[in-house]
Short mmCIF file of C-alpha atoms in Angstrom, two decimals:
data_model
loop_
_atom_site.label_atom_id
_atom_site.label_comp_id
_atom_site.label_asym_id
_atom_site.label_seq_id
_atom_site.Cartn_x
_atom_site.Cartn_y
_atom_site.Cartn_z
CA MET A 1038 12.68 -40.87 -18.53
CA LEU A 1039 10.34 -41.69 -15.63
CA LEU A 1040 9.52 -38.50 -13.73
CA PHE A 1041 9.07 -38.54 -9.98
CA ILE A 1042 8.42 -36.10 -7.18
CA ASN A 1043 10.77 -36.46 -4.24
CA SER A 1044 10.37 -35.08 -0.74
CA LEU A 1045 12.67 -32.09 -1.19
CA ARG A 1046 11.25 -28.77 -0.08
CA PHE A 1047 12.71 -25.53 -1.37
CA LEU A 1048 12.69 -22.30 0.56
CA SER A 1049 11.84 -19.27 -1.56
CA ARG A 1050 13.31 -15.85 -0.74
CA LYS A 1051 12.85 -12.72 -2.76
CA HIS A 1052 15.42 -10.15 -3.84
CA LEU A 1053 18.32 -12.57 -3.73
CA VAL A 1054 21.62 -11.47 -5.23
CA SER A 1055 23.28 -14.34 -7.09
CA LEU A 1056 27.02 -14.20 -6.43
CA PRO A 1057 29.51 -16.94 -7.28
CA LYS A 1058 30.11 -19.11 -4.25
CA LEU A 1059 33.74 -19.94 -3.83
CA ILE A 1060 33.42 -22.76 -1.33
CA PHE A 1061 31.64 -26.02 -2.09
CA VAL A 1062 31.37 -28.75 0.53
CA PRO A 1063 30.28 -32.27 -0.51
CA GLU A 1064 28.81 -35.03 1.61
CA PRO A 1065 31.71 -37.10 2.95
CA ILE A 1066 31.92 -40.64 1.65
CA SER A 1067 33.60 -42.28 4.60
CA LEU A 1068 32.99 -43.29 8.19
CA THR A 1069 32.61 -40.69 10.91
CA VAL A 1070 35.27 -41.51 13.47
CA SER A 1071 37.70 -39.56 15.56
CA ALA A 1072 41.37 -39.90 14.68
CA SER A 1073 43.50 -40.82 17.65
CA LYS A 1074 45.54 -38.08 19.21
CA MET A 1075 48.69 -40.14 18.81
CA GLU A 1076 48.17 -40.53 15.05
CA LEU A 1077 47.63 -36.81 14.54
CA GLU A 1078 50.64 -35.77 16.62
CA SER A 1079 53.14 -38.13 14.97
CA PRO A 1080 55.18 -36.68 12.06
CA THR A 1081 53.40 -36.76 8.71
CA THR A 1082 55.44 -38.36 5.93
CA LEU A 1083 55.27 -36.54 2.60
CA MET A 1084 56.96 -38.25 -0.35
CA LEU A 1085 57.68 -35.97 -3.31
CA CYS A 1086 57.92 -37.12 -6.92
CA GLY A 1087 57.78 -35.63 -10.41
CA LYS A 1088 56.97 -36.89 -13.87
CA SER A 1089 59.98 -35.08 -15.39
CA SER A 1090 63.39 -33.86 -14.26
CA THR A 1091 61.93 -30.37 -13.80
CA GLU A 1092 59.40 -31.52 -11.19
CA ASN A 1093 61.98 -33.78 -9.53
CA GLU A 1094 64.37 -30.87 -9.17
CA LEU A 1095 61.61 -28.81 -7.58
CA ALA A 1096 60.95 -31.70 -5.18
CA ARG A 1097 64.60 -31.73 -4.21
CA LEU A 1098 64.58 -27.97 -3.54
CA LEU A 1099 61.41 -28.16 -1.46
CA LYS A 1100 63.05 -30.79 0.72
CA ILE A 1101 66.36 -28.93 1.07
CA ASN A 1102 64.69 -25.62 1.87
CA ASN A 1103 62.16 -27.23 4.23
CA THR A 1104 59.43 -25.24 2.48
CA LEU A 1105 56.29 -27.29 2.98
CA ARG A 1106 54.01 -26.60 5.94
CA LEU A 1107 50.89 -28.09 7.49
CA PRO A 1108 48.19 -26.33 9.51
CA ASP A 1109 49.07 -25.73 13.14
CA ASN A 1110 52.74 -26.30 12.24
CA ALA A 1111 52.30 -30.06 12.43
CA SER A 1112 55.54 -32.03 12.16
CA ILE A 1113 56.52 -33.20 8.65
CA ASN A 1114 58.99 -35.78 7.40
CA VAL A 1115 59.78 -34.97 3.75
CA ILE A 1116 61.44 -37.60 1.59
CA LEU A 1117 62.03 -38.01 -2.14
CA HIS A 1118 60.53 -40.90 -4.08
CA SER A 1119 63.90 -41.57 -5.67
CA GLU A 1120 65.33 -42.19 -2.19
CA ASN A 1121 62.60 -44.62 -1.19
CA GLU A 1122 61.71 -46.67 -4.27
CA LYS A 1123 62.71 -50.03 -2.77
CA GLN A 1124 60.72 -49.50 0.42
CA GLU A 1125 57.61 -48.45 -1.49
CA SER A 1126 57.73 -51.50 -3.76
CA LEU A 1127 57.47 -53.76 -0.69
CA GLN A 1128 54.20 -52.12 0.43
CA LYS A 1129 51.70 -53.60 -2.00
CA ASP A 1130 48.70 -51.78 -0.55
CA ALA A 1131 50.44 -48.39 -0.85
CA PHE A 1132 49.76 -46.04 -3.73
CA GLN A 1133 52.15 -47.14 -6.48
CA ILE A 1134 53.72 -43.93 -7.75
CA ASP A 1135 55.59 -45.45 -10.70
CA SER A 1136 52.43 -47.10 -12.00
CA TYR A 1137 50.58 -43.79 -11.78
CA MET A 1138 53.29 -41.80 -13.52
CA ASN A 1139 53.56 -44.37 -16.34
CA SER A 1140 49.83 -43.98 -17.06
CA LEU A 1141 49.83 -40.18 -16.89
CA SER A 1142 49.95 -38.35 -20.24
CA THR A 1143 49.15 -34.75 -19.26
CA SER A 1144 51.26 -31.72 -20.07
CA ARG A 1145 50.49 -29.85 -16.83
CA VAL A 1146 48.21 -31.32 -14.17
CA GLY A 1147 49.14 -34.25 -11.95
CA LYS A 1148 52.85 -34.23 -12.86
CA PHE A 1149 54.10 -33.13 -9.43
CA LEU A 1150 52.94 -35.56 -6.76
CA ILE A 1151 52.96 -35.58 -2.98
CA TYR A 1152 52.19 -38.99 -1.49
CA SER A 1153 51.53 -39.87 2.14
CA PRO A 1154 50.57 -43.24 3.62
CA LYS A 1155 48.55 -41.44 6.29
CA LEU A 1156 47.77 -37.78 6.88
CA ALA A 1157 45.08 -35.51 8.22
CA SER A 1158 43.82 -34.08 4.91
CA THR A 1159 45.13 -34.02 1.34
CA HIS A 1160 43.15 -30.81 0.87
CA ASP A 1161 45.04 -29.09 3.67
CA VAL A 1162 48.38 -30.04 2.09
CA VAL A 1163 47.69 -28.42 -1.29
CA SER A 1164 45.70 -25.42 -0.01
CA HIS A 1165 48.20 -24.61 2.75
CA ASN A 1166 51.15 -24.78 0.32
CA PHE A 1167 49.42 -23.45 -2.79
CA CYS A 1168 51.99 -20.76 -3.58
CA GLU A 1169 54.95 -23.10 -3.01
CA LEU A 1170 53.70 -25.83 -5.35
CA PRO A 1171 53.52 -25.85 -9.15
CA LEU A 1172 50.02 -25.47 -10.59
CA GLY A 1173 48.47 -28.87 -11.09
CA ALA A 1174 50.32 -30.40 -8.14
CA VAL A 1175 48.47 -33.30 -6.51
CA CYS A 1176 48.54 -34.81 -3.03
CA VAL A 1177 47.32 -38.39 -2.57
CA ALA A 1178 47.05 -40.49 0.59
CA ASP A 1179 46.26 -44.11 1.47
CA VAL A 1180 44.41 -43.10 4.65
CA GLN A 1181 42.95 -39.74 5.64
CA LEU A 1182 42.33 -38.97 9.31
CA LYS A 1183 40.63 -35.58 9.25
CA GLY A 1184 38.92 -35.25 5.90
CA ARG A 1185 36.83 -32.13 5.50
CA GLY A 1186 33.05 -32.38 5.40
CA ARG A 1187 29.99 -30.29 6.04
CA SER A 1188 29.48 -28.34 9.25
CA LYS A 1189 33.17 -28.77 10.11
CA ASN A 1190 32.75 -32.54 10.49
CA LEU A 1191 35.91 -34.62 10.57
CA TRP A 1192 35.99 -37.79 8.51
CA GLU A 1193 38.32 -40.77 8.50
CA SER A 1194 38.70 -42.52 5.16
CA PRO A 1195 39.81 -46.17 5.25
CA LYS A 1196 42.18 -48.00 2.95
CA GLY A 1197 40.70 -48.69 -0.44
CA CYS A 1198 39.57 -45.09 -1.00
CA LEU A 1199 41.17 -42.94 -3.69
CA LEU A 1200 41.86 -39.69 -1.83
CA PHE A 1201 43.54 -36.80 -3.58
CA SER A 1202 43.55 -33.02 -3.97
CA PHE A 1203 45.14 -30.81 -6.61
CA THR A 1204 45.62 -27.16 -7.53
CA ILE A 1205 44.13 -24.95 -10.25
CA GLN A 1206 44.39 -21.20 -10.81
CA MET A 1207 41.61 -19.21 -12.47
CA GLU A 1208 41.11 -15.57 -13.41
CA ASP A 1209 37.35 -15.29 -14.06
CA GLY A 1210 35.47 -15.51 -10.79
CA ARG A 1211 32.17 -15.95 -12.61
CA VAL A 1212 33.11 -19.46 -13.75
CA VAL A 1213 34.87 -20.63 -10.58
CA PRO A 1214 31.66 -22.25 -9.22
CA LEU A 1215 31.41 -24.36 -12.39
CA VAL A 1216 34.80 -26.04 -12.06
CA GLN A 1217 33.40 -28.62 -9.65
CA TYR A 1218 31.14 -29.84 -12.47
CA VAL A 1219 34.15 -30.29 -14.76
CA VAL A 1220 35.88 -32.28 -12.02
CA SER A 1221 32.80 -34.49 -11.48
CA LEU A 1222 32.39 -35.11 -15.21
CA ALA A 1223 36.08 -35.94 -15.69
CA MET A 1224 36.03 -38.49 -12.85
CA SER A 1225 32.87 -40.21 -14.11
CA GLU A 1226 34.32 -40.45 -17.62
CA ALA A 1227 37.73 -41.57 -16.33
CA ILE A 1228 36.22 -44.53 -14.50
CA ASN A 1229 34.48 -45.60 -17.72
CA ASP A 1230 37.74 -45.25 -19.66
CA VAL A 1231 39.63 -47.50 -17.24
CA CYS A 1232 36.84 -50.08 -17.37
CA LEU A 1233 36.80 -50.18 -21.17
CA GLN A 1234 40.59 -50.39 -21.37
CA ASN A 1235 40.44 -53.55 -19.25
CA GLY A 1236 37.53 -55.28 -20.92
CA ILE A 1237 34.93 -54.28 -18.31
CA PRO A 1238 31.55 -52.73 -19.21
CA PRO A 1239 31.37 -49.05 -18.17
CA LEU A 1240 30.09 -48.59 -14.64
CA ASN A 1241 28.33 -45.34 -15.52
CA VAL A 1242 28.93 -43.56 -12.24
CA ARG A 1243 26.38 -40.74 -12.09
CA ILE A 1244 26.62 -37.18 -10.76
CA LYS A 1245 24.24 -36.00 -8.04
CA TRP A 1246 24.20 -32.21 -8.10
CA PRO A 1247 26.19 -30.39 -7.02
CA ASN A 1248 29.20 -32.58 -6.33
CA ASP A 1249 28.50 -36.20 -5.37
CA LEU A 1250 29.14 -39.40 -7.35
CA TYR A 1251 26.58 -42.22 -7.25
CA LEU A 1252 26.53 -45.84 -8.41
CA ASP A 1253 23.46 -48.08 -8.11
CA ASP A 1254 21.68 -45.38 -6.07
CA LEU A 1255 24.49 -45.36 -3.50
CA LYS A 1256 27.12 -42.72 -2.95
CA VAL A 1257 30.65 -43.76 -3.96
CA GLY A 1258 32.39 -40.40 -4.11
CA GLY A 1259 32.40 -36.70 -3.41
CA ILE A 1260 34.06 -33.53 -4.72
CA LEU A 1261 35.37 -30.63 -2.63
CA CYS A 1262 36.47 -27.34 -4.24
CA THR A 1263 37.64 -24.33 -2.25
CA SER A 1264 38.94 -21.04 -3.53
CA THR A 1265 40.89 -18.05 -2.24
CA TYR A 1266 41.44 -14.78 -4.07
CA ARG A 1267 45.00 -13.49 -4.25
CA SER A 1268 46.85 -11.18 -6.65
CA LYS A 1269 43.78 -10.90 -8.90
CA LYS A 1270 43.55 -14.66 -9.33
CA PHE A 1271 41.52 -17.44 -7.76
CA ASN A 1272 43.60 -20.20 -6.21
CA VAL A 1273 41.38 -23.28 -6.38
CA SER A 1274 42.08 -26.47 -4.43
CA ALA A 1275 40.01 -29.39 -5.74
CA GLY A 1276 39.66 -32.64 -3.82
CA ILE A 1277 38.12 -36.03 -4.63
CA GLY A 1278 37.24 -39.01 -2.47
CA LEU A 1279 36.22 -42.20 -4.28
CA ASN A 1280 35.36 -45.64 -2.92
CA VAL A 1281 37.43 -48.00 -5.09
CA SER A 1282 38.01 -51.11 -2.93
CA ASN A 1283 36.31 -50.28 0.38
CA GLU A 1284 32.73 -51.53 0.58
CA LYS A 1285 31.88 -49.54 3.69
CA PRO A 1286 30.06 -47.31 4.48
CA THR A 1287 28.05 -47.71 1.24
CA THR A 1288 29.62 -49.61 -1.64
CA CYS A 1289 32.65 -49.37 -3.90
CA LEU A 1290 33.50 -49.71 -7.58
CA ASN A 1291 35.15 -53.13 -7.31
CA ALA A 1292 32.24 -54.59 -5.33
CA VAL A 1293 29.87 -53.61 -8.13
CA ILE A 1294 32.21 -55.07 -10.77
CA GLN A 1295 32.33 -58.39 -8.90
CA ARG A 1296 28.54 -58.46 -8.66
CA LEU A 1297 27.84 -57.59 -12.29
CA THR A 1298 30.59 -59.39 -14.19
CA SER A 1299 32.73 -62.51 -14.09
CA VAL A 1300 35.87 -60.49 -14.79
CA ALA A 1301 38.57 -60.97 -12.16
CA TYR A 1302 40.17 -57.59 -12.82
CA GLN A 1303 40.08 -55.04 -10.01
CA LEU A 1304 40.21 -51.30 -10.63
CA ARG A 1305 43.32 -49.68 -9.16
CA ARG A 1306 43.55 -46.25 -7.60
CA GLU A 1307 46.65 -45.37 -9.63
CA ASP A 1308 44.94 -46.09 -12.95
CA ILE A 1309 41.83 -44.13 -12.03
CA MET A 1310 43.75 -41.07 -10.85
CA ALA A 1311 45.93 -40.99 -13.97
CA ALA A 1312 42.87 -41.43 -16.20
CA PHE A 1313 41.15 -38.62 -14.31
CA PHE A 1314 43.96 -36.12 -14.95
CA ASN A 1315 44.25 -37.21 -18.60
CA LYS A 1316 40.54 -36.50 -19.00
CA PHE A 1317 40.37 -33.43 -16.77
CA GLU A 1318 43.15 -31.54 -18.54
CA ASN A 1319 41.28 -31.85 -21.84
CA TYR A 1320 37.89 -30.90 -20.38
CA TYR A 1321 39.36 -28.03 -18.37
CA ASP A 1322 41.00 -26.52 -21.46
CA ILE A 1323 37.66 -26.68 -23.29
CA PHE A 1324 35.92 -25.16 -20.27
CA ILE A 1325 38.32 -22.22 -20.01
CA CYS A 1326 38.54 -21.50 -23.74
CA ARG A 1327 34.95 -22.15 -24.83
CA GLY A 1328 32.82 -22.23 -21.69
CA PHE A 1329 30.95 -24.94 -19.81
CA GLN A 1330 28.13 -24.88 -22.36
CA VAL A 1331 30.30 -26.99 -24.70
CA LEU A 1332 30.43 -29.74 -22.03
CA GLU A 1333 26.80 -29.48 -20.94
CA GLU A 1334 25.38 -32.18 -23.22
CA LEU A 1335 27.91 -34.73 -21.93
CA TYR A 1336 27.37 -33.55 -18.34
CA TYR A 1337 23.59 -33.98 -18.58
CA LYS A 1338 24.05 -37.54 -19.84
CA THR A 1339 25.98 -38.25 -16.64
CA TRP A 1340 23.93 -36.50 -13.96
CA LEU A 1341 20.80 -37.79 -12.22
CA HIS A 1342 18.39 -34.89 -12.47
CA SER A 1343 17.13 -34.13 -15.98
CA GLY A 1344 13.33 -33.99 -15.83
CA GLN A 1345 13.25 -34.60 -12.07
CA ARG A 1346 10.27 -32.98 -10.34
CA VAL A 1347 10.68 -31.46 -6.88
CA VAL A 1348 8.57 -29.44 -4.45
CA VAL A 1349 9.33 -25.76 -3.88
CA GLN A 1350 8.24 -24.24 -0.57
CA GLU A 1351 7.68 -20.48 -0.72
CA LYS A 1352 7.00 -17.94 2.00
CA ASN A 1353 5.11 -14.75 1.41
CA GLU A 1354 6.52 -11.28 2.11
CA ASN A 1355 5.40 -11.37 5.74
CA GLN A 1356 7.04 -14.79 6.23
CA ASP A 1357 3.89 -16.11 7.91
CA GLN A 1358 2.38 -18.22 5.16
CA ILE A 1359 3.89 -21.01 3.11
CA SER A 1360 2.82 -22.25 -0.30
CA GLU A 1361 4.12 -25.26 -2.21
CA ASN A 1362 4.72 -25.64 -5.94
CA VAL A 1363 6.12 -28.41 -8.10
CA VAL A 1364 8.97 -27.54 -10.45
CA THR A 1365 10.86 -29.57 -13.03
CA ILE A 1366 14.63 -29.46 -13.20
CA GLN A 1367 15.88 -28.48 -16.65
CA GLY A 1368 19.63 -28.07 -16.20
CA ILE A 1369 22.20 -25.68 -14.77
CA THR A 1370 22.18 -21.88 -15.02
CA THR A 1371 25.18 -19.84 -16.19
CA SER A 1372 26.00 -19.10 -12.56
CA GLY A 1373 26.11 -22.81 -11.68
CA TYR A 1374 22.81 -23.27 -9.86
CA LEU A 1375 19.88 -25.49 -10.78
CA LEU A 1376 17.58 -24.27 -13.54
CA ALA A 1377 13.97 -25.35 -13.13
CA SER A 1378 10.58 -24.51 -14.61
CA THR A 1379 7.24 -24.11 -12.90
CA GLU A 1380 4.08 -25.82 -14.11
CA ASP A 1381 3.06 -22.60 -15.87
CA GLY A 1382 6.39 -22.45 -17.72
CA GLN A 1383 8.15 -19.83 -15.61
CA ALA A 1384 11.92 -20.36 -15.18
CA CYS A 1385 13.51 -20.26 -11.73
CA GLU A 1386 16.94 -20.77 -10.23
CA LEU A 1387 17.43 -23.01 -7.19
CA HIS A 1388 20.17 -22.26 -4.66
CA PRO A 1389 21.54 -24.54 -1.90
CA ASP A 1390 20.86 -23.05 1.51
CA GLY A 1391 24.33 -23.32 3.09
CA ASN A 1392 25.72 -26.57 4.49
CA SER A 1393 22.26 -27.94 5.29
CA PHE A 1394 21.72 -28.69 1.61
CA ASP A 1395 21.04 -32.26 0.59
CA PHE A 1396 19.25 -32.84 -2.69
CA PHE A 1397 16.75 -35.22 -1.16
CA LYS A 1398 15.98 -33.47 2.11
CA GLY A 1399 17.65 -30.06 2.43
CA LEU A 1400 16.47 -26.51 1.96
CA VAL A 1401 17.09 -24.59 -1.23
CA ARG A 1402 16.44 -20.97 -2.06
CA ARG A 1403 14.53 -20.07 -5.20
CA LYS A 1404 15.12 -17.08 -7.43
CA LEU A 1405 13.13 -16.21 -10.52
CA VAL A 1406 15.20 -16.12 -13.71
CA VAL A 1407 14.56 -13.02 -15.78
#
């Protein structure tokens, strides 16, 4: 692999305590625009659907009991998919629930679905109703008006994006920071699976640490994982945004397919999301039972950074002098941060410095690995 030194400067601080971070915020993938006040104040339609009779009965009870809530008590219009099948079939650009369910083969995740043609944030839906929803429940939208990004930015995601969030529950807080890597890996592999199933060469979407998805050196997706601790368990809400058919603001999967092949087939959001859950459930079970180390080899084949050389900027104890050193990225530490080695062979751990972190221009804290 060709090694290169990028312009990243790392900030070194001594005596750091490495604690699992429970909130991870990715770069948004969509345009920065303000949602209109009228759109945000109108009732949000939430359509409920299940893979089996058990999930469909729960959907019926949630509607009858008026259980679901949105932040700031925003108005909700809850309907059942079974009551609206004919209307949905007429909207060809809407997420096709039946197609998704027919492709889904999981035993747990993705089987209870909340669909909305337009809402503020899928992440808010699942995180705000975590205890009311079955584990593995997913919320998907055609358009998102107030997606969550860094520094409390609001992001609008246009049609053509795959936008969804789902729930996980974990007991070991030490591995919670690693779940975003399992999500990233599952999505990258799911896209390849869908391509191969339809006679298309794998796109090989790559992972930019910690939680972005890249294709042809352009960002096409991002991962958001947040966690709250309750009753001795971590309630994790995981969200994904993926450019499938929208070429702006960077590029999308289907644009790359059209450029590279003569195949007329277009990837569909429903197929990708179902393939993701089919892949994620398997990887997640391995992760929980045997640890992330079992998935590391596959993960490193997918990410962008093996052997990458970067510049570390260190301050002395008096914080008045700065020195620079080149380190080489080796992998990920057991706590989920970057593992690197200095030119004299000393191992170090690189930490993102809050929301300012960007792999190519942000600040990162360094801690020596003992």
